Short mmCIF file of C-alpha atoms and ligand atoms in Angstrom, two decimals:
data_model
loop_
_atom_site.label_atom_id
_atom_site.label_comp_id
_atom_site.label_asym_id
_atom_site.label_seq_id
_atom_site.Cartn_x
_atom_site.Cartn_y
_atom_site.Cartn_z
CA UNK Z 29 0.19 -0.09 -0.28
CA UNK Z 30 1.29 3.67 -0.97
CA UNK Z 31 -0.14 6.81 0.78
CA UNK Z 32 0.82 10.25 -0.63
CA UNK Z 33 -0.50 13.64 0.32
CA UNK Z 34 -1.85 15.85 -2.49
CA UNK Z 35 -1.45 19.59 -1.32
CA UNK Z 36 -3.75 22.29 -2.08
CA UNK Z 37 -2.35 25.88 -3.74
CA UNK Z 38 -3.19 29.42 -3.65
CA UNK Z 39 -2.74 31.44 -6.74
CA UNK Z 40 -1.06 35.07 -5.53
CA UNK Z 41 -1.21 36.86 -8.87
CA UNK Z 42 -3.08 35.58 -11.94
CA UNK Z 43 -3.57 37.92 -15.01
CA UNK Z 44 -5.74 36.65 -17.91
CA UNK Z 45 -3.77 37.69 -21.35
CA UNK Z 46 -6.51 36.81 -23.71
CA UNK Z 47 -8.73 34.09 -24.79
CA UNK Z 48 -7.20 31.66 -27.36
CA UNK Z 49 -8.57 29.91 -30.04
CA UNK Z 50 -8.79 26.31 -28.25
CA UNK Z 51 -11.24 28.55 -25.83
CA UNK Z 52 -9.13 28.23 -23.05
CA UNK Z 53 -7.49 31.38 -21.88
CA UNK Z 54 -3.57 32.58 -21.91
CA UNK Z 55 -2.42 32.95 -18.42
CA UNK Z 56 0.37 34.16 -16.09
CA UNK Z 57 0.10 33.25 -12.53
CA UNK Z 58 2.35 32.73 -9.57
CA UNK Z 59 1.46 28.96 -7.40
CA UNK Z 60 2.12 29.10 -3.95
CA UNK Z 61 1.76 25.31 -2.45
CA UNK Z 62 0.07 25.21 0.74
CA UNK Z 63 -0.10 22.69 3.92
CA UNK Z 64 -3.65 22.10 3.18
CA UNK Z 65 -3.67 18.57 1.81
CA UNK Z 66 -5.41 15.51 0.87
CA UNK Z 67 -4.45 12.08 1.18
CA UNK Z 68 -4.43 9.35 -1.15
CA UNK Z 69 -3.94 5.41 -0.75
CA UNK Z 70 -3.01 3.40 -3.83
CA UNK Z 71 -3.33 -0.29 -3.69
CA UNK Z 72 -2.47 -2.81 -6.27
CA UNK Z 73 -5.72 -4.74 -7.35
CA UNK Z 74 -5.73 -7.34 -10.54
CA UNK Z 75 -7.88 -5.17 -12.67
CA UNK Z 76 -10.06 -2.16 -13.02
CA UNK Z 77 -9.65 1.23 -11.17
CA UNK Z 78 -11.73 1.60 -8.36
CA UNK Z 79 -12.01 4.89 -6.59
CA UNK Z 80 -13.61 5.64 -3.17
CA UNK Z 81 -13.81 8.92 -0.90
CA UNK Z 82 -14.72 9.87 2.31
CA UNK Z 83 -16.70 12.98 1.08
CA UNK Z 84 -20.00 11.87 -0.15
CA UNK Z 85 -20.35 14.99 -2.22
CA UNK Z 86 -17.84 13.44 -4.59
CA UNK Z 87 -18.53 11.79 -7.58
CA UNK Z 88 -15.91 8.94 -7.61
CA UNK Z 89 -17.20 7.49 -11.18
CA UNK Z 90 -15.36 8.18 -15.01
CA UNK Z 91 -15.50 12.13 -14.65
CA UNK Z 92 -13.45 12.42 -11.13
CA UNK Z 93 -9.59 13.59 -12.19
CA UNK Z 94 -8.14 10.58 -10.35
CA UNK Z 95 -9.90 8.25 -12.32
CA UNK Z 96 -9.31 10.08 -15.47
CA UNK Z 97 -5.46 10.05 -14.47
CA UNK Z 98 -5.28 6.41 -13.46
CA UNK Z 99 -7.33 5.55 -16.72
CA UNK Z 100 -4.96 7.61 -18.95
CA UNK Z 101 -1.46 6.31 -17.10
CA UNK Z 102 -2.93 2.50 -17.78
CA UNK Z 103 -3.47 3.46 -21.02
CA UNK Z 104 -0.08 4.92 -21.80
CA UNK Z 105 1.83 2.59 -20.33
CA UNK Z 106 -0.31 -0.83 -21.51
CA UNK Z 107 -0.37 -1.69 -17.94
CA UNK Z 108 -2.57 -4.65 -16.86
CA UNK Z 109 -2.75 -4.51 -13.26
CA UNK Z 110 -5.49 -2.10 -11.43
CA UNK Z 111 -5.47 -0.22 -8.48
CA UNK Z 112 -7.95 0.66 -5.83
CA UNK Z 113 -7.70 4.46 -4.84
CA UNK Z 114 -9.02 5.61 -1.55
CA UNK Z 115 -9.15 9.80 -1.08
CA UNK Z 116 -9.48 11.17 2.47
CA UNK Z 117 -10.85 14.90 1.19
CA UNK Z 118 -9.64 17.66 3.09
CA UNK Z 119 -9.26 20.42 0.36
CA UNK Z 120 -12.66 21.80 0.06
CA UNK Z 121 -14.17 20.88 -3.36
CA UNK Z 122 -14.51 23.51 -6.19
CA UNK Z 123 -12.83 26.40 -4.01
CA UNK Z 124 -10.17 27.56 -6.24
CA UNK Z 125 -8.28 25.81 -4.47
CA UNK Z 126 -6.80 23.05 -6.79
CA UNK Z 127 -7.62 19.92 -5.00
CA UNK Z 128 -9.23 18.33 -8.10
CA UNK Z 129 -5.73 18.84 -10.06
CA UNK Z 130 -3.70 18.29 -6.67
CA UNK Z 131 -5.21 14.92 -6.60
CA UNK Z 132 -4.69 13.63 -10.51
CA UNK Z 133 -1.10 14.91 -10.35
CA UNK Z 134 -0.49 12.48 -7.12
CA UNK Z 135 -2.60 9.77 -8.80
CA UNK Z 136 0.13 9.81 -11.52
CA UNK Z 137 3.19 9.73 -9.13
CA UNK Z 138 1.44 7.09 -6.92
CA UNK Z 139 0.53 4.98 -9.78
CA UNK Z 140 3.63 5.08 -11.68
CA UNK Z 141 5.56 3.75 -8.56
CA UNK Z 142 2.68 1.20 -7.51
CA UNK Z 143 2.68 -0.48 -10.98
CA UNK Z 144 6.47 0.08 -11.68
CA UNK Z 145 5.26 1.85 -14.99
CA UNK Z 146 8.83 3.48 -15.22
CA UNK Z 147 7.69 7.11 -16.73
CA UNK Z 148 10.40 9.94 -16.31
CA UNK Z 149 9.30 13.47 -14.99
CA UNK Z 150 8.62 14.59 -18.77
CA UNK Z 151 6.67 11.82 -19.85
CA UNK Z 152 4.24 12.44 -16.61
CA UNK Z 153 4.21 16.23 -17.41
CA UNK Z 154 2.90 15.47 -21.04
CA UNK Z 155 -0.16 13.34 -18.95
CA UNK Z 156 -0.58 15.79 -16.58
CA UNK Z 157 -1.23 18.69 -19.47
CA UNK Z 158 -3.86 16.36 -20.77
CA UNK Z 159 -5.79 16.41 -17.30
CA UNK Z 160 -6.12 19.96 -16.48
CA UNK Z 161 -4.49 23.46 -16.59
CA UNK Z 162 -3.16 23.04 -13.03
CA UNK Z 163 -1.75 19.58 -12.74
CA UNK Z 164 1.41 20.40 -13.89
CA UNK Z 165 2.09 22.93 -11.08
CA UNK Z 166 1.47 19.58 -8.70
CA UNK Z 167 4.36 17.55 -10.09
CA UNK Z 168 7.23 20.21 -9.79
CA UNK Z 169 8.81 19.76 -6.53
CA UNK Z 170 8.64 23.23 -5.33
CA UNK Z 171 6.90 25.49 -3.01
CA UNK Z 172 6.47 28.13 -5.43
CA UNK Z 173 6.33 28.45 -9.42
CA UNK Z 174 4.98 30.90 -12.18
CA UNK Z 175 2.09 29.68 -14.32
CA UNK Z 176 1.67 30.40 -18.16
CA UNK Z 177 0.32 29.09 -21.52
CA UNK Z 178 -3.03 27.71 -19.85
CA UNK Z 179 -0.79 26.42 -17.48
CA UNK Z 180 0.74 23.72 -18.99
CA UNK Z 181 4.10 25.89 -19.13
CA UNK Z 182 5.42 25.69 -15.58
CA UNK Z 183 8.59 27.35 -14.14
CA UNK Z 184 9.36 26.54 -10.62
CA UNK Z 185 11.22 29.21 -8.32
CA UNK Z 186 14.54 27.90 -7.30
CA UNK Z 187 16.23 28.51 -3.88
CA UNK Z 188 14.92 28.35 -0.27
CA UNK Z 189 11.53 29.63 -0.09
CA UNK Z 190 10.11 31.45 2.55
CA UNK Z 191 7.06 30.39 4.98
CA UNK Z 192 4.34 32.69 4.28
CA UNK Z 193 1.13 32.48 6.74
CA UNK Z 194 -2.39 32.90 5.35
CA UNK Z 195 -6.00 33.06 7.03
CA UNK Z 196 -8.03 30.96 4.58
CA UNK Z 197 -12.02 31.66 4.55
CA UNK Z 198 -13.94 29.54 1.96
CA UNK Z 199 -17.68 30.38 2.12
CA UNK Z 200 -20.02 27.01 1.00
CA UNK Z 201 -20.49 28.59 -2.68
CA UNK Z 202 -18.82 26.14 -5.22
CA UNK Z 203 -17.89 28.11 -7.88
CA UNK Z 204 -16.98 26.52 -11.57
CA UNK Z 205 -13.88 27.35 -12.98
CA UNK Z 206 -15.68 27.46 -16.44
CA UNK Z 207 -18.52 29.55 -15.67
CA UNK Z 208 -16.02 32.23 -13.98
CA UNK Z 209 -14.07 32.09 -16.96
CA UNK Z 210 -16.90 32.34 -19.62
CA UNK Z 211 -18.45 35.24 -17.15
CA UNK Z 212 -15.03 37.14 -17.58
CA UNK Z 213 -15.38 37.10 -21.29
CA UNK Z 214 -17.48 40.18 -21.16
CA UNK Z 215 -20.81 38.98 -20.62
CA UNK Z 216 -20.39 41.26 -16.98
CA UNK Z 217 -18.73 44.08 -19.09
CA UNK Z 218 -15.35 43.42 -17.43
CA UNK Z 219 -12.74 42.61 -20.15
CA UNK Z 220 -9.06 42.46 -19.47
CA UNK Z 221 -7.89 44.64 -16.67
CA UNK Z 222 -5.35 47.11 -17.31
CA UNK Z 223 -3.58 47.01 -13.92
CA UNK Z 224 0.14 47.23 -13.62
CA UNK Z 225 0.81 44.40 -11.02
CA UNK Z 226 3.31 42.11 -12.36
CA UNK Z 227 4.41 38.52 -11.47
CA UNK Z 228 8.17 39.83 -11.52
CA UNK Z 229 7.08 42.28 -8.59
CA UNK Z 230 5.76 39.50 -6.71
CA UNK Z 231 8.97 36.86 -7.38
CA UNK Z 232 11.00 40.05 -6.31
CA UNK Z 233 9.04 40.13 -2.82
CA UNK Z 234 9.43 36.13 -1.91
CA UNK Z 235 13.30 36.53 -2.81
CA UNK Z 236 13.54 39.44 -0.47
CA UNK Z 237 10.85 38.00 2.02
CA UNK Z 238 9.13 41.55 1.60
CA UNK Z 239 5.43 40.71 3.16
CA UNK Z 240 4.61 44.16 2.47
CA UNK Z 241 5.71 43.85 -1.13
CA UNK Z 242 4.18 40.92 -1.42
CA UNK Z 243 0.58 42.36 -0.03
CA UNK Z 244 0.74 44.90 -2.77
CA UNK Z 245 1.36 42.70 -5.53
CA UNK Z 246 -1.70 40.06 -4.68
CA UNK Z 247 -3.59 40.34 -7.90
CA UNK Z 248 -6.47 38.03 -10.02
CA UNK Z 249 -8.26 39.17 -12.84
CA UNK Z 250 -10.84 36.48 -11.93
CA UNK Z 251 -11.92 38.19 -8.69
CA UNK Z 252 -14.40 40.63 -9.99
CA UNK Z 253 -16.22 37.82 -11.59
CA UNK Z 254 -15.99 35.44 -8.53
CA UNK Z 255 -17.26 38.33 -6.55
CA UNK Z 256 -20.28 38.81 -8.77
CA UNK Z 257 -21.54 34.99 -8.41
CA UNK Z 258 -19.98 35.02 -4.71
CA UNK Z 259 -20.96 38.59 -3.06
CA UNK Z 260 -20.13 37.25 0.27
CA UNK Z 261 -16.56 37.35 -0.59
CA UNK Z 262 -16.53 41.01 -0.48
CA UNK Z 263 -17.59 40.64 3.04
CA UNK Z 264 -14.75 38.05 4.17
CA UNK Z 265 -11.90 40.64 2.89
CA UNK Z 266 -13.54 43.22 5.08
CA UNK Z 267 -13.25 40.88 7.94
CA UNK Z 268 -9.70 40.01 7.02
CA UNK Z 269 -8.41 43.47 6.62
CA UNK Z 270 -10.28 44.62 9.65
CA UNK Z 271 -8.46 41.90 11.60
CA UNK Z 272 -5.29 43.32 10.08
CA UNK Z 273 -4.56 41.26 6.99
CA UNK Z 274 -1.65 42.82 4.66
CA UNK Z 275 -3.97 41.92 1.86
CA UNK Z 276 -6.38 39.59 0.58
CA UNK Z 277 -7.40 38.22 -2.66
CA UNK Z 278 -9.36 35.57 -3.94
CA UNK Z 279 -7.65 32.04 -5.07
CA UNK Z 280 -8.07 31.06 -8.86
CA UNK Z 281 -11.55 31.01 -9.68
CA UNK Z 282 -12.97 31.19 -6.04
CA UNK Z 283 -14.65 31.43 -3.70
CA UNK Z 284 -11.41 30.96 -1.72
CA UNK Z 285 -10.09 33.98 -0.29
CA UNK Z 286 -6.73 34.42 1.67
CA UNK Z 287 -5.27 36.93 4.02
CA UNK Z 288 -1.65 37.52 3.95
CA UNK Z 289 -0.66 37.27 7.67
CA UNK Z 290 2.62 38.66 9.46
CA UNK Z 291 3.22 35.31 11.02
CA UNK Z 292 1.43 32.12 12.63
CA UNK Z 293 0.15 34.12 15.53
CA UNK Z 294 -0.88 36.79 13.68
CA UNK Z 295 -2.49 34.02 11.10
CA UNK Z 296 -4.39 32.44 14.36
CA UNK Z 297 -5.64 35.92 16.07
CA UNK Z 298 -7.28 36.71 12.37
CA UNK Z 299 -8.65 33.37 12.09
CA UNK Z 300 -10.02 33.55 15.48
CA UNK Z 301 -11.48 37.07 14.68
CA UNK Z 302 -13.22 35.85 11.48
CA UNK Z 303 -14.47 33.01 13.33
CA UNK Z 304 -16.38 35.10 15.80
CA UNK Z 305 -17.40 38.31 13.54
CA UNK Z 306 -18.08 36.01 10.33
CA UNK Z 307 -20.92 33.64 9.38
CA UNK Z 308 -21.19 30.41 10.85
CA UNK Z 309 -20.97 28.42 7.48
CA UNK Z 310 -17.79 29.81 6.46
CA UNK Z 311 -14.59 27.49 6.81
CA UNK Z 312 -11.82 29.24 7.90
CA UNK Z 313 -8.55 27.84 8.44
CA UNK Z 314 -4.34 28.91 9.15
CA UNK Z 315 -2.47 27.57 6.20
CA UNK Z 316 1.13 28.26 5.56
CA UNK Z 317 3.86 27.55 2.62
CA UNK Z 318 4.22 24.00 1.80
CA UNK Z 319 8.14 23.93 3.01
CA UNK Z 320 8.59 20.60 2.06
CA UNK Z 321 10.04 21.08 -1.46
O1 C5P H 277 -7.89 22.82 -17.28
P1 C5P H 277 -9.46 22.81 -16.24
O2 C5P H 277 -10.10 21.62 -16.58
O3 C5P H 277 -9.10 23.05 -15.02
O4 C5P H 277 -10.17 23.74 -16.65
C1 C5P H 277 -11.53 24.24 -16.34
C2 C5P H 277 -12.04 25.22 -17.33
O5 C5P H 277 -11.86 26.26 -17.24
C3 C5P H 277 -11.72 24.93 -18.96
O6 C5P H 277 -12.71 24.13 -19.40
C4 C5P H 277 -12.16 26.38 -19.18
O7 C5P H 277 -13.29 26.67 -19.66
C5 C5P H 277 -11.58 27.25 -18.20
N1 C5P H 277 -10.28 27.87 -18.32
C6 C5P H 277 -9.53 28.47 -19.16
N2 C5P H 277 -8.42 28.73 -19.49
C7 C5P H 277 -7.23 28.29 -18.29
C8 C5P H 277 -8.04 27.29 -17.37
C9 C5P H 277 -9.45 27.30 -17.48
O8 C5P H 277 -10.67 28.77 -20.08
N3 C5P H 277 -6.34 28.44 -18.74
#
């Protein structure tokens, strides 16, 4: 039996550069791996792929990214052996935290090992790109990376990463990534923004360990559309700022919102303030950069 963690991500920066002819959007994004993680266990079985999950809300059928990743790897390597995969779900679903993509990447890595399939990292990357835009990032052994293209170009940031602390708040409103991108395309009158924020500024801030600069550079082109569909995001952001967060932003296509904190004790104070002042349905967590890489 093999047991692996599948960590979540935040997008500290996400700029949409334009729409591509394949229907996807050209992006420039900065990923941060965080220590909120799903747990996956893999076991060989004579044939077939069986996926189970401790969360009854998750569909474990053919549309699940774990099932898709396992089937893709099996087909690509001509493996006849099967596997049973159990997911302990900790990352909220459809929240902008990349949980499904991380599960898919971990499935590729786990089954490559379990089945002795022998695929190299570049070969795994090719499969990852077929599964989804964020899957590639989770194959990289790095805490921070810049994503480009539709996400299939991933540039890890080398060097010892700083540990960044966040208060993370997730309202119970699942948002579909496809719908958020669809809304961004002009139905709301919000086209490409003219902001001058840049990913270079954030990379510089991380290298200097400057939280102030990091806070100033937080940016997400998808935030306005996420707020339009989930207006409570604005209230969450007010709570986070009132509690002293240096900056706050929606992650990915939302609705998760993170507040940038000074350190662990500040993040814990912010989380307890938001628990007191916010709605009981909000999920609130203290998370930090996943420094295992
Ligand atoms: O790649 P993934 O399956 O995560 O994307 C989900 C949906 O989000 C896509 O079907 C597409 O509508 C939208 N998307 C996009 N441009 C991206 C990433 C995602 O338009 N770069």
